[in-house]
Amino acid sequence: MFTGIVEEIGKIISIKKRRDQIRLTVHGQKVLDETQIGDSIAINGICVTVTDLSSTSFSADIMPETIHATTLKNLRTGDALNLERAMRADGRYGGHFMTGHVDGTGRIVSIHPKGNARYLNIQASPELCNTLVKKGSVAVDGTSLTVFYVDVQSFTLSLIPHTNAQTILGNKRIGDEVNIETDILQKYSQKEQKMEHTSVSGGPLTYQTLWENGFIS
């Protein structure tokens, strides 16, 4: 589990791409503290397993599903990355609960500075936008943010100066692709609501339908 509070900006030292596999070596400092081989680190919101480790870097092997579902396939040597270690049970839970399992990607379609804020409008699939709610949480490239506005195929974020300075979102441009993980609590809530209104026969889920289909006696 992660919180979406980016600990530092790392950089890709090397990236080896083969068919359906990628091996990344990433420079970092803070995220290496107490980290061991086998631990989890979020790279731009993507949970990866540390497979090699030095005093200044770590390596991770990326499987095919992760390559196809995220922006990792677009990365190059020298690219900056948002990094976060897995959350500790004895620490403060800033941000929101994240799994590091990206739901899909979106594309920045507009950027508007306003006062000390920077508004990003991100185009995404209706399936992703359907799991977002205004003033709810979303993780974009591993950064925990609040949804400012959402419609059928896009949503808007408002970034404060600290977020612009401490994450890679501050350097994003129109057209850039980003990783999106929607709020896990919202996803469970929606699934529960669907279950409450669905039964084996396709009608409302009631005590009667449960009894008729043998779930209770």
Coordinates of C-alpha atoms in Angstrom, one line a residue:
M1 CA 0.0 0.0 0.0
F2 CA 1.0 3.6 -0.7
T3 CA -0.3 7.0 0.2
G4 CA 0.5 9.1 -2.9
I5 CA 2.8 11.4 -0.9
V6 CA 5.8 11.5 -3.2
E7 CA 9.0 11.1 -1.2
E8 CA 11.5 12.2 -3.9
I9 CA 12.1 12.6 -7.6
G10 CA 14.4 9.9 -8.9
K11 CA 15.9 9.5 -12.3
I12 CA 16.3 6.5 -14.7
I13 CA 20.0 5.5 -14.9
S14 CA 19.4 2.7 -17.4
I15 CA 16.4 1.1 -19.1
K16 CA 16.7 -2.2 -21.0
K17 CA 13.7 -3.0 -23.2
R18 CA 13.0 -6.3 -24.8
R19 CA 9.8 -7.8 -26.1
D20 CA 7.3 -7.8 -23.2
Q21 CA 9.9 -7.0 -20.6
I22 CA 11.6 -4.0 -19.1
R23 CA 14.4 -3.7 -16.6
L24 CA 14.8 -0.3 -14.9
T25 CA 17.6 1.0 -12.8
V26 CA 16.7 4.1 -10.9
H27 CA 18.8 6.6 -9.0
G28 CA 17.3 7.5 -5.6
Q29 CA 18.3 8.6 -2.1
K30 CA 15.5 8.8 0.4
V31 CA 13.6 5.8 -0.9
L32 CA 16.7 3.6 -0.4
D33 CA 16.8 4.1 3.3
E34 CA 16.1 0.8 5.0
T35 CA 15.0 -0.7 1.7
Q36 CA 15.8 -4.3 1.0
I37 CA 15.6 -6.6 -2.1
G38 CA 12.0 -7.7 -2.3
D39 CA 10.5 -4.5 -1.0
S40 CA 8.0 -2.5 -2.9
I41 CA 8.5 1.0 -4.3
A42 CA 6.0 3.0 -6.4
I43 CA 7.5 4.4 -9.6
N44 CA 5.1 7.1 -11.0
G45 CA 2.3 5.3 -9.1
I46 CA 3.3 1.8 -10.3
C47 CA 4.1 -0.7 -7.6
V48 CA 7.4 -2.5 -8.5
T49 CA 9.6 -5.0 -6.6
V50 CA 13.2 -4.2 -5.9
T51 CA 15.3 -6.9 -7.5
D52 CA 18.7 -5.3 -7.1
L53 CA 20.1 -2.6 -4.8
S54 CA 23.1 -0.4 -4.3
S55 CA 23.8 2.6 -2.1
T56 CA 22.5 5.0 -4.8
S57 CA 20.1 3.0 -7.0
F58 CA 17.7 0.1 -7.3
S59 CA 16.5 -2.1 -10.1
A60 CA 13.1 -3.5 -11.0
D61 CA 11.8 -5.9 -13.6
I62 CA 8.6 -5.0 -15.2
M63 CA 6.1 -7.7 -16.4
P64 CA 4.1 -7.5 -19.7
E65 CA 0.8 -6.5 -18.1
T66 CA 2.4 -3.5 -16.4
I67 CA 4.1 -2.5 -19.6
H68 CA 0.8 -2.5 -21.6
A69 CA -1.3 -0.8 -18.9
T70 CA 1.0 2.0 -17.8
T71 CA 3.3 4.7 -19.2
L72 CA 6.4 2.8 -18.4
K73 CA 6.8 1.8 -22.0
N74 CA 7.4 5.4 -22.9
L75 CA 10.2 6.1 -20.4
R76 CA 13.8 6.8 -21.5
T77 CA 17.2 7.0 -19.7
G78 CA 17.4 10.3 -17.8
D79 CA 13.6 10.7 -17.3
A80 CA 12.5 11.9 -13.9
L81 CA 10.2 9.7 -11.7
N82 CA 8.0 10.1 -8.7
L83 CA 9.2 7.7 -6.0
E84 CA 7.5 6.4 -2.8
R85 CA 8.2 3.5 -0.5
A86 CA 5.4 1.3 0.7
M87 CA 3.7 2.8 3.7
R88 CA 4.6 1.9 7.2
A89 CA 1.9 0.8 9.7
D90 CA 3.4 3.0 12.4
G91 CA 3.5 6.2 10.3
R92 CA 1.1 9.0 9.4
Y93 CA -1.3 8.2 6.5
G94 CA -1.1 11.3 4.4
G95 CA -2.7 11.3 1.0
H96 CA -5.1 8.4 0.5
F97 CA -4.9 4.6 0.3
M98 CA -3.2 3.5 -3.0
T99 CA -2.4 0.0 -4.2
G100 CA 0.1 0.9 -6.9
H101 CA -2.0 -1.0 -9.4
V102 CA -2.7 1.5 -12.1
D103 CA -6.2 1.4 -13.5
G104 CA -5.3 3.0 -16.8
T105 CA -3.7 6.1 -18.4
G106 CA -4.9 9.5 -19.4
R107 CA -3.6 12.4 -21.4
I108 CA -3.2 16.0 -20.4
V109 CA -5.3 18.2 -22.7
S110 CA -5.0 21.6 -21.1
I111 CA -3.0 23.5 -18.5
H112 CA -4.2 26.7 -17.0
P113 CA -2.3 28.7 -14.3
K114 CA -4.6 30.6 -11.9
G115 CA -3.3 32.5 -8.9
N116 CA -0.9 30.2 -7.2
A117 CA -2.6 27.1 -8.6
R118 CA -2.0 25.2 -11.8
Y119 CA -5.1 23.5 -13.3
L120 CA -4.6 20.2 -15.3
N121 CA -7.4 18.8 -17.4
I122 CA -6.8 15.1 -18.1
Q123 CA -8.7 13.1 -20.7
A124 CA -9.4 9.6 -19.7
S125 CA -11.8 6.7 -20.6
P126 CA -15.4 6.8 -19.5
E127 CA -14.7 3.7 -17.4
L128 CA -12.1 5.6 -15.4
C129 CA -14.0 8.8 -15.1
N130 CA -17.0 6.9 -13.9
T131 CA -15.1 5.9 -10.8
L132 CA -14.1 9.5 -9.9
V133 CA -16.2 11.9 -7.9
K134 CA -15.8 15.7 -7.4
K135 CA -13.7 16.4 -4.3
G136 CA -12.7 12.7 -4.2
S137 CA -9.2 11.3 -4.4
V138 CA -7.2 10.2 -7.4
A139 CA -3.6 9.2 -7.9
V140 CA -1.9 10.7 -11.0
D141 CA 1.7 9.4 -11.6
G142 CA 1.6 8.3 -8.0
T143 CA 0.7 11.7 -6.6
S144 CA -2.4 11.9 -4.3
L145 CA -4.7 14.6 -5.6
T146 CA -8.2 15.9 -5.2
V147 CA -10.6 15.9 -8.2
F148 CA -11.7 19.5 -8.8
Y149 CA -14.1 18.6 -11.6
V150 CA -15.1 15.4 -13.5
D151 CA -17.3 14.7 -16.5
V152 CA -17.8 11.7 -18.8
Q153 CA -14.4 11.7 -20.4
S154 CA -12.1 14.1 -18.5
F155 CA -11.3 15.4 -15.0
T156 CA -9.6 18.5 -13.6
L157 CA -6.9 18.8 -10.9
S158 CA -5.7 21.9 -9.1
L159 CA -2.0 21.7 -8.2
I160 CA -0.5 23.8 -5.4
P161 CA 3.1 25.2 -5.7
H162 CA 4.4 22.5 -3.3
T163 CA 3.1 19.7 -5.6
N164 CA 4.5 21.4 -8.7
A165 CA 7.9 21.6 -7.0
Q166 CA 8.1 18.3 -5.3
T167 CA 6.7 16.0 -8.0
I168 CA 7.1 15.5 -11.8
L169 CA 3.7 16.9 -12.4
G170 CA 5.1 20.4 -12.3
N171 CA 7.0 19.8 -15.5
K172 CA 4.1 18.1 -17.4
R173 CA 3.1 19.5 -20.7
I174 CA -0.1 19.2 -22.9
G175 CA -0.1 15.9 -24.6
D176 CA 1.8 14.0 -21.9
E177 CA 0.4 10.7 -20.8
V178 CA 0.0 9.9 -17.1
N179 CA -0.8 6.9 -14.9
I180 CA -4.2 7.0 -13.1
E181 CA -5.3 5.0 -10.1
T182 CA -8.8 5.8 -8.9
D183 CA -9.8 5.7 -5.2
I184 CA -10.0 2.0 -4.1
L185 CA -12.8 2.9 -1.6
Q186 CA -14.9 4.5 -4.4
K187 CA -14.4 1.4 -6.5
Y188 CA -15.6 -0.9 -3.7
S189 CA -18.5 1.4 -3.0
Q190 CA -19.6 1.3 -6.6
K191 CA -19.3 -2.5 -6.8
E192 CA -21.3 -2.9 -3.6
Q193 CA -24.0 -0.7 -5.0
K194 CA -24.1 -2.7 -8.2
M195 CA -24.4 -5.9 -6.2
E196 CA -27.3 -4.5 -4.2
H197 CA -29.2 -3.9 -7.4
T198 CA -28.3 -7.1 -9.2
S199 CA -29.4 -10.7 -8.7
V200 CA -29.1 -13.9 -10.6
S201 CA -32.3 -13.1 -12.5
G202 CA -31.1 -9.5 -13.2
G203 CA -33.7 -7.8 -11.0
P204 CA -33.3 -6.1 -7.5
L205 CA -31.4 -8.1 -4.9
T206 CA -33.9 -8.8 -2.2
Y207 CA -34.3 -11.4 0.6
Q208 CA -36.9 -13.2 -1.7
T209 CA -34.4 -13.5 -4.6
L210 CA -31.7 -14.8 -2.3
W211 CA -34.0 -17.4 -0.9
E212 CA -35.3 -18.4 -4.4
N213 CA -31.7 -18.9 -5.7
G214 CA -30.6 -21.0 -2.7
F215 CA -28.3 -18.4 -1.0
I216 CA -30.3 -18.6 2.3
S217 CA -32.8 -21.1 3.7

